[in-house]
PDB file of C-alpha atoms in Angstrom:
ATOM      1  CA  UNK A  13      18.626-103.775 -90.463  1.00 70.00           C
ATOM      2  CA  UNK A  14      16.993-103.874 -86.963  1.00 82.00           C
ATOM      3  CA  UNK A  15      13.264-103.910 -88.693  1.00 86.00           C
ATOM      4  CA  UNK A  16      14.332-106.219 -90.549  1.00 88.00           C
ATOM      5  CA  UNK A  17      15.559-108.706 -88.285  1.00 89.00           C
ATOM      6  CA  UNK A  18      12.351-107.486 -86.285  1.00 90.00           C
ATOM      7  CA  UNK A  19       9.899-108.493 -88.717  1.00 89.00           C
ATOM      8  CA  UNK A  20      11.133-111.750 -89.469  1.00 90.00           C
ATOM      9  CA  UNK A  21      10.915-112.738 -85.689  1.00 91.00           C
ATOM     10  CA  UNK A  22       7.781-111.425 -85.724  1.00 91.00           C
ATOM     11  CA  UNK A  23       6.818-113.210 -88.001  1.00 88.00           C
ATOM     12  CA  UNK A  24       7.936-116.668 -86.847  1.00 91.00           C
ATOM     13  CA  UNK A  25       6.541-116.289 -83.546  1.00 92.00           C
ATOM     14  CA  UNK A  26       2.975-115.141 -85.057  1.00 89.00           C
ATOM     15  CA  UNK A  27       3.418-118.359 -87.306  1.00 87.00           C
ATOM     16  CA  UNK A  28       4.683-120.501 -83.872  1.00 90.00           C
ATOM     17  CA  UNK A  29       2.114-119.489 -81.403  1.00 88.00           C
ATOM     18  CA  UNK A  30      -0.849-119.502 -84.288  1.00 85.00           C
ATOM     19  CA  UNK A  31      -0.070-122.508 -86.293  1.00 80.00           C
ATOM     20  CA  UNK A  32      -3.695-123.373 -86.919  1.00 73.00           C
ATOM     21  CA  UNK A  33      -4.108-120.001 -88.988  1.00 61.00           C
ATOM     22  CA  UNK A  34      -5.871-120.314 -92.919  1.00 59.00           C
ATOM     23  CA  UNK A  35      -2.968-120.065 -94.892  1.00 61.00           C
ATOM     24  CA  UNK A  36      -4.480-117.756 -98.204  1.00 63.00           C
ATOM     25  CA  UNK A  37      -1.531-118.345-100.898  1.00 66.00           C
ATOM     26  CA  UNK A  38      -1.722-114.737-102.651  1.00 67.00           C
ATOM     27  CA  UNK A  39       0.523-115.270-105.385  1.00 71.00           C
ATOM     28  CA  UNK A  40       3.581-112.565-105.198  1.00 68.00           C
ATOM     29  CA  UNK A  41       5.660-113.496-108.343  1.00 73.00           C
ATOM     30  CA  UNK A  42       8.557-113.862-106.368  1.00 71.00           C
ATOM     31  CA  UNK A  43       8.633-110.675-104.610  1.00 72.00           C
ATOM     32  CA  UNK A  44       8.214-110.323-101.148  1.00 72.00           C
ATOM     33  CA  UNK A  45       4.949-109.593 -99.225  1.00 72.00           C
ATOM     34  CA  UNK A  46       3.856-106.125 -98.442  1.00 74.00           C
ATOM     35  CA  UNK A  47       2.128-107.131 -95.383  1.00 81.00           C
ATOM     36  CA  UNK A  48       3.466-106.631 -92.347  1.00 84.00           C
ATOM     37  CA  UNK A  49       3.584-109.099 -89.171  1.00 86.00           C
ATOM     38  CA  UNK A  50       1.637-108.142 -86.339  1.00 88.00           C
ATOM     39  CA  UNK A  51       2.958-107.292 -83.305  1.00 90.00           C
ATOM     40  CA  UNK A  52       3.408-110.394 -80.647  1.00 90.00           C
ATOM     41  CA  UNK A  53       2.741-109.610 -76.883  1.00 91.00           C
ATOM     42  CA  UNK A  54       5.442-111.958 -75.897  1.00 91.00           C
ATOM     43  CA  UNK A  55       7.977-110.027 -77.424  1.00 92.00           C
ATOM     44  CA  UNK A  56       7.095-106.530 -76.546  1.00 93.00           C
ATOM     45  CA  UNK A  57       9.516-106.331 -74.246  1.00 95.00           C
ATOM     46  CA  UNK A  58      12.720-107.821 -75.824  1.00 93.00           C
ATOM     47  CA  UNK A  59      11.976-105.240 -79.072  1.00 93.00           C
ATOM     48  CA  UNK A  60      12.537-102.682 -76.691  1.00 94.00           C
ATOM     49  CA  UNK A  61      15.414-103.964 -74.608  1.00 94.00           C
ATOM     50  CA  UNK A  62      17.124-104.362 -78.218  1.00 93.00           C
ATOM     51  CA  UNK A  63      16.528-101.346 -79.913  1.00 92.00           C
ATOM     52  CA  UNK A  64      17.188 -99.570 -76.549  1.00 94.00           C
ATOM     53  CA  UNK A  65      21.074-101.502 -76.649  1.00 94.00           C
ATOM     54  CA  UNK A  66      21.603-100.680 -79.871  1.00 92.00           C
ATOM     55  CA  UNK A  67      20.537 -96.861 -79.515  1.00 93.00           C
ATOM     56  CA  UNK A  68      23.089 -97.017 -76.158  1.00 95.00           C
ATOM     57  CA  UNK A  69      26.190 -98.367 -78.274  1.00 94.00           C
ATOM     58  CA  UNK A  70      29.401 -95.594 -77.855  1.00 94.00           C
ATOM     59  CA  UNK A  71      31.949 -95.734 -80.187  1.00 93.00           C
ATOM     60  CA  UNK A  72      35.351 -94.965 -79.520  1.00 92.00           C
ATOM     61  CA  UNK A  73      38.111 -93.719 -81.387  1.00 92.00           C
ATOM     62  CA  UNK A  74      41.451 -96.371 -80.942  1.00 91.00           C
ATOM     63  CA  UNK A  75      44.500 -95.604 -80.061  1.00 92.00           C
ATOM     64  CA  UNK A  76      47.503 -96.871 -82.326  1.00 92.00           C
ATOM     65  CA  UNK A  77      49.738 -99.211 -81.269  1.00 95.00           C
ATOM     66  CA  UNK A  78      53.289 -98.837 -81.026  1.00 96.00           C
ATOM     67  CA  UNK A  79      53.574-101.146 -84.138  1.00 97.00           C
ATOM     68  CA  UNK A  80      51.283 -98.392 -86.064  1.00 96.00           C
ATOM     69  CA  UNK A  81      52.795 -95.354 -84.829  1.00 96.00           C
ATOM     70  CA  UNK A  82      56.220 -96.706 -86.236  1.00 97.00           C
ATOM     71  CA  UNK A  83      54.910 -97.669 -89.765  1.00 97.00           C
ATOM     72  CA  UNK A  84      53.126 -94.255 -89.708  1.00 96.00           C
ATOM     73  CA  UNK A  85      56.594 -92.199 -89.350  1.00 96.00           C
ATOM     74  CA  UNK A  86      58.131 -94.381 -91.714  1.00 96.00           C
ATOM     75  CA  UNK A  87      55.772 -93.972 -94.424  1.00 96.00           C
ATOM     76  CA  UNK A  88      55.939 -90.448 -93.405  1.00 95.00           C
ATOM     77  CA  UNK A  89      59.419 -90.272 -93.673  1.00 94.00           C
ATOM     78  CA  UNK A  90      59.568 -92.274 -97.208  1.00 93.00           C
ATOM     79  CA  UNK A  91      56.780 -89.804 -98.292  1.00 93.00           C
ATOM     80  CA  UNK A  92      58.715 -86.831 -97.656  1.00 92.00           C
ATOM     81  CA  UNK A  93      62.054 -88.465 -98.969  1.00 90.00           C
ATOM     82  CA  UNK A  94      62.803 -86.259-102.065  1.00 84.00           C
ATOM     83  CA  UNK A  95      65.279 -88.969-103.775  1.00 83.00           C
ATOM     84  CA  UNK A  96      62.439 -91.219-104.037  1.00 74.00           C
TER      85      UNK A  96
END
């Protein structure tokens, strides 16, 4: 998802700075091109401050509310009901 999202600002900012570039229509049949962008200067250093956030993200496990912890012992307590 992150090369992805990568490639397609690449991509724009290769097509912003260079606008004056031959464009050579290479016909695909709808699929998408197998070439890759090249890499921009300018954005060296934001590629790495993102990929570096996203490799930093922690996850942590939530604690149930009071709300949840209720429902949970009922449905416990209707699970274990043997008239049911």
């Amino acid at each position: 998802m992150t090369g992805k999202l990568i490639n397609r600002m690449r991509w724009r900012a290769y097509h912003f700075l260079k606008p004056s570039t031959t464009n050579n229509e290479q016909q695909t049949y709808g699929f998408k091109s197998k070439k890759t962008p090249p890499q921009v200067p300018e954005l060296n250093e934001f590629e790495t401050k993102m990929t570096n956030m996203i490799h930093n993200i922690e996850f942590r496990t939530p604690r149930p509310s009071e709300f949840q912890r209720k429902l949970s012992e009922h449905t416990e307590a209707i699970n274990k009901d043997a008239n049911l």
